[in-house]
Short mmCIF file of C-alpha atoms in Angstrom, two decimals:
data_model
loop_
_atom_site.label_atom_id
_atom_site.label_comp_id
_atom_site.label_asym_id
_atom_site.label_seq_id
_atom_site.Cartn_x
_atom_site.Cartn_y
_atom_site.Cartn_z
CA UNK A 1 0.00 0.00 0.00
CA UNK A 2 1.20 3.49 -0.90
CA UNK A 3 -0.09 6.41 1.15
CA UNK A 4 0.26 9.86 -0.41
CA UNK A 5 -0.02 12.78 2.02
CA UNK A 6 -0.02 16.28 0.62
CA UNK A 7 -1.37 19.72 1.44
CA UNK A 8 -0.25 23.25 2.04
CA UNK A 9 2.79 24.05 4.14
CA UNK A 10 2.28 23.77 7.92
CA UNK A 11 -0.72 21.40 7.71
CA UNK A 12 1.08 18.54 9.48
CA UNK A 13 2.02 16.27 6.57
CA UNK A 14 5.29 15.16 8.15
CA UNK A 15 3.73 14.75 11.60
CA UNK A 16 0.99 12.53 10.11
CA UNK A 17 3.57 10.48 8.18
CA UNK A 18 5.54 9.95 11.39
CA UNK A 19 2.37 8.95 13.26
CA UNK A 20 1.51 6.41 10.53
CA UNK A 21 5.09 5.07 10.55
CA UNK A 22 4.80 4.45 14.29
CA UNK A 23 1.30 2.94 14.03
CA UNK A 24 1.71 0.74 10.91
CA UNK A 25 5.51 0.45 10.61
CA UNK A 26 5.36 1.78 7.02
CA UNK A 27 8.47 3.75 6.09
CA UNK A 28 8.00 7.20 4.69
CA UNK A 29 9.70 9.32 2.10
CA UNK A 30 9.81 13.05 2.64
CA UNK A 31 9.80 14.74 -0.75
CA UNK A 32 11.51 17.71 0.93
CA UNK A 33 14.46 15.46 1.83
CA UNK A 34 14.65 14.20 -1.75
CA UNK A 35 14.51 17.81 -2.98
CA UNK A 36 17.33 18.92 -0.71
CA UNK A 37 19.46 15.88 -1.57
CA UNK A 38 19.17 16.63 -5.27
CA UNK A 39 19.83 20.34 -4.74
CA UNK A 40 22.80 19.87 -2.39
CA UNK A 41 24.37 17.24 -4.64
CA UNK A 42 24.06 19.71 -7.52
CA UNK A 43 21.92 17.30 -9.58
CA UNK A 44 19.68 20.25 -10.40
CA UNK A 45 20.00 24.00 -10.81
CA UNK A 46 16.79 24.45 -8.82
CA UNK A 47 17.03 25.88 -5.31
CA UNK A 48 14.84 25.65 -2.20
CA UNK A 49 13.39 29.01 -3.24
CA UNK A 50 12.50 27.90 -6.77
CA UNK A 51 8.90 28.09 -7.90
CA UNK A 52 6.77 25.25 -6.50
CA UNK A 53 5.58 24.34 -10.01
CA UNK A 54 9.16 23.98 -11.23
CA UNK A 55 10.05 21.86 -8.21
CA UNK A 56 6.97 19.66 -8.73
CA UNK A 57 7.79 19.19 -12.43
CA UNK A 58 11.31 18.11 -11.49
CA UNK A 59 10.53 15.97 -8.42
CA UNK A 60 7.24 14.28 -9.35
CA UNK A 61 8.63 12.02 -12.14
CA UNK A 62 11.21 10.68 -9.68
CA UNK A 63 8.67 10.20 -6.88
CA UNK A 64 6.18 8.62 -9.31
CA UNK A 65 8.70 5.97 -10.33
CA UNK A 66 9.64 5.28 -6.70
CA UNK A 67 5.92 4.67 -6.06
CA UNK A 68 5.63 2.31 -9.03
CA UNK A 69 8.71 0.39 -7.94
CA UNK A 70 7.36 0.06 -4.39
CA UNK A 71 4.04 -1.29 -5.68
CA UNK A 72 5.77 -3.73 -8.03
CA UNK A 73 7.90 -4.96 -5.13
CA UNK A 74 4.81 -5.22 -2.88
CA UNK A 75 6.31 -2.77 -0.40
CA UNK A 76 4.39 -0.31 1.75
CA UNK A 77 5.43 3.33 1.63
CA UNK A 78 4.17 6.67 2.84
CA UNK A 79 5.11 9.58 0.60
CA UNK A 80 4.61 13.04 2.04
CA UNK A 81 5.17 16.48 0.66
CA UNK A 82 3.68 19.40 -1.17
CA UNK A 83 5.17 18.42 -4.55
CA UNK A 84 2.46 15.90 -5.47
CA UNK A 85 0.49 17.34 -8.40
CA UNK A 86 -3.31 17.45 -8.15
CA UNK A 87 -3.48 15.46 -11.40
CA UNK A 88 -1.25 12.71 -9.92
CA UNK A 89 -3.61 9.81 -10.71
CA UNK A 90 -3.27 10.27 -14.49
CA UNK A 91 0.33 9.02 -14.18
CA UNK A 92 -0.70 5.53 -13.03
CA UNK A 93 -2.45 2.62 -14.69
CA UNK A 94 -5.41 1.12 -12.84
CA UNK A 95 -3.39 -1.75 -11.37
CA UNK A 96 -1.18 0.82 -9.61
CA UNK A 97 -4.09 3.03 -8.50
CA UNK A 98 -5.60 0.11 -6.58
CA UNK A 99 -2.59 0.25 -4.24
CA UNK A 100 -2.52 4.02 -3.66
CA UNK A 101 -4.44 6.01 -1.05
CA UNK A 102 -4.32 9.80 -1.30
CA UNK A 103 -4.92 12.32 1.49
CA UNK A 104 -4.72 16.08 1.19
CA UNK A 105 -4.57 18.03 4.46
CA UNK A 106 -6.32 21.40 4.47
CA UNK A 107 -6.90 23.81 7.32
CA UNK A 108 -10.07 25.89 7.25
CA UNK A 109 -9.90 29.66 7.49
CA UNK A 110 -11.64 29.41 10.86
CA UNK A 111 -9.06 26.93 12.17
CA UNK A 112 -6.13 29.00 10.92
CA UNK A 113 -7.42 32.24 12.42
CA UNK A 114 -8.15 30.61 15.78
CA UNK A 115 -4.95 28.56 15.97
CA UNK A 116 -2.24 30.43 14.08
CA UNK A 117 0.09 30.66 17.09
CA UNK A 118 -0.16 26.87 17.56
CA UNK A 119 0.42 26.30 13.84
CA UNK A 120 3.70 28.19 14.16
CA UNK A 121 4.49 26.53 17.49
CA UNK A 122 4.17 23.02 16.05
CA UNK A 123 5.91 23.80 12.74
CA UNK A 124 9.07 22.01 13.91
CA UNK A 125 7.46 19.17 15.87
CA UNK A 126 9.06 16.49 13.63
CA UNK A 127 11.75 18.31 11.69
CA UNK A 128 13.61 21.48 12.61
CA UNK A 129 12.71 24.24 10.20
CA UNK A 130 15.78 26.38 9.73
CA UNK A 131 13.87 29.41 8.46
CA UNK A 132 10.16 29.47 9.16
CA UNK A 133 8.85 32.79 7.97
CA UNK A 134 5.22 31.78 7.54
CA UNK A 135 2.62 34.48 7.99
CA UNK A 136 -1.08 34.29 8.70
CA UNK A 137 -1.78 35.65 5.21
CA UNK A 138 0.42 33.01 3.54
CA UNK A 139 -1.16 30.13 5.47
CA UNK A 140 -4.68 31.39 4.68
CA UNK A 141 -3.87 31.85 0.99
CA UNK A 142 -2.08 28.51 0.60
CA UNK A 143 -4.84 26.50 2.28
CA UNK A 144 -7.59 28.22 0.30
CA UNK A 145 -5.72 27.45 -2.93
CA UNK A 146 -5.13 23.79 -1.98
CA UNK A 147 -8.81 23.34 -1.04
CA UNK A 148 -9.95 24.84 -4.35
CA UNK A 149 -7.63 22.57 -6.33
CA UNK A 150 -8.53 19.45 -4.33
CA UNK A 151 -12.22 20.10 -4.98
CA UNK A 152 -11.63 20.91 -8.66
CA UNK A 153 -9.79 17.60 -9.13
CA UNK A 154 -12.31 15.69 -6.98
CA UNK A 155 -9.58 14.52 -4.61
CA UNK A 156 -9.83 13.14 -1.10
CA UNK A 157 -9.07 15.87 1.42
CA UNK A 158 -9.18 16.07 5.20
CA UNK A 159 -10.51 19.42 6.37
CA UNK A 160 -9.05 20.51 9.70
CA UNK A 161 -11.71 22.81 11.07
CA UNK A 162 -12.19 22.71 14.84
CA UNK A 163 -9.63 20.37 16.40
CA UNK A 164 -6.41 19.03 14.96
CA UNK A 165 -7.24 15.34 15.35
CA UNK A 166 -6.09 13.38 12.32
CA UNK A 167 -5.83 9.62 12.16
CA UNK A 168 -6.00 7.40 9.11
CA UNK A 169 -7.04 3.77 9.35
CA UNK A 170 -5.51 1.64 6.61
#
């Protein structure tokens, strides 16, 4: 089984992946770690500040083939990160899709406004963010955009509205 976890920045993708690793013993791949490995090894001219679309175009083909290989080898894997395109399913034949579960994390405007200090507080709960310059406006904008795209593509999303209580049963 492959579990894809995506969403806007600061929605808890990495924390959820870690929780699922502990619960189900499925390893996870952080697309951010892959990105930084490729950037630091100079296998790309992209940088951490490159446009998200450019990063997705570069990273997704690699991640897609890792997913296919994992399915072919009957291995479980959680893949988390914001570089999963909303049209991801078109890249897989039906026999692959049967082994993929997709979850998009989205915070509601209400949740963000009422919990912004906690969102910032828990930003480094799993990984230390070296430079976390998120603003209320950015988090609101990013989550609204992700929700619009998830709905437009008819994708499974988890709306975080009142309490941050996320658990996925596989």
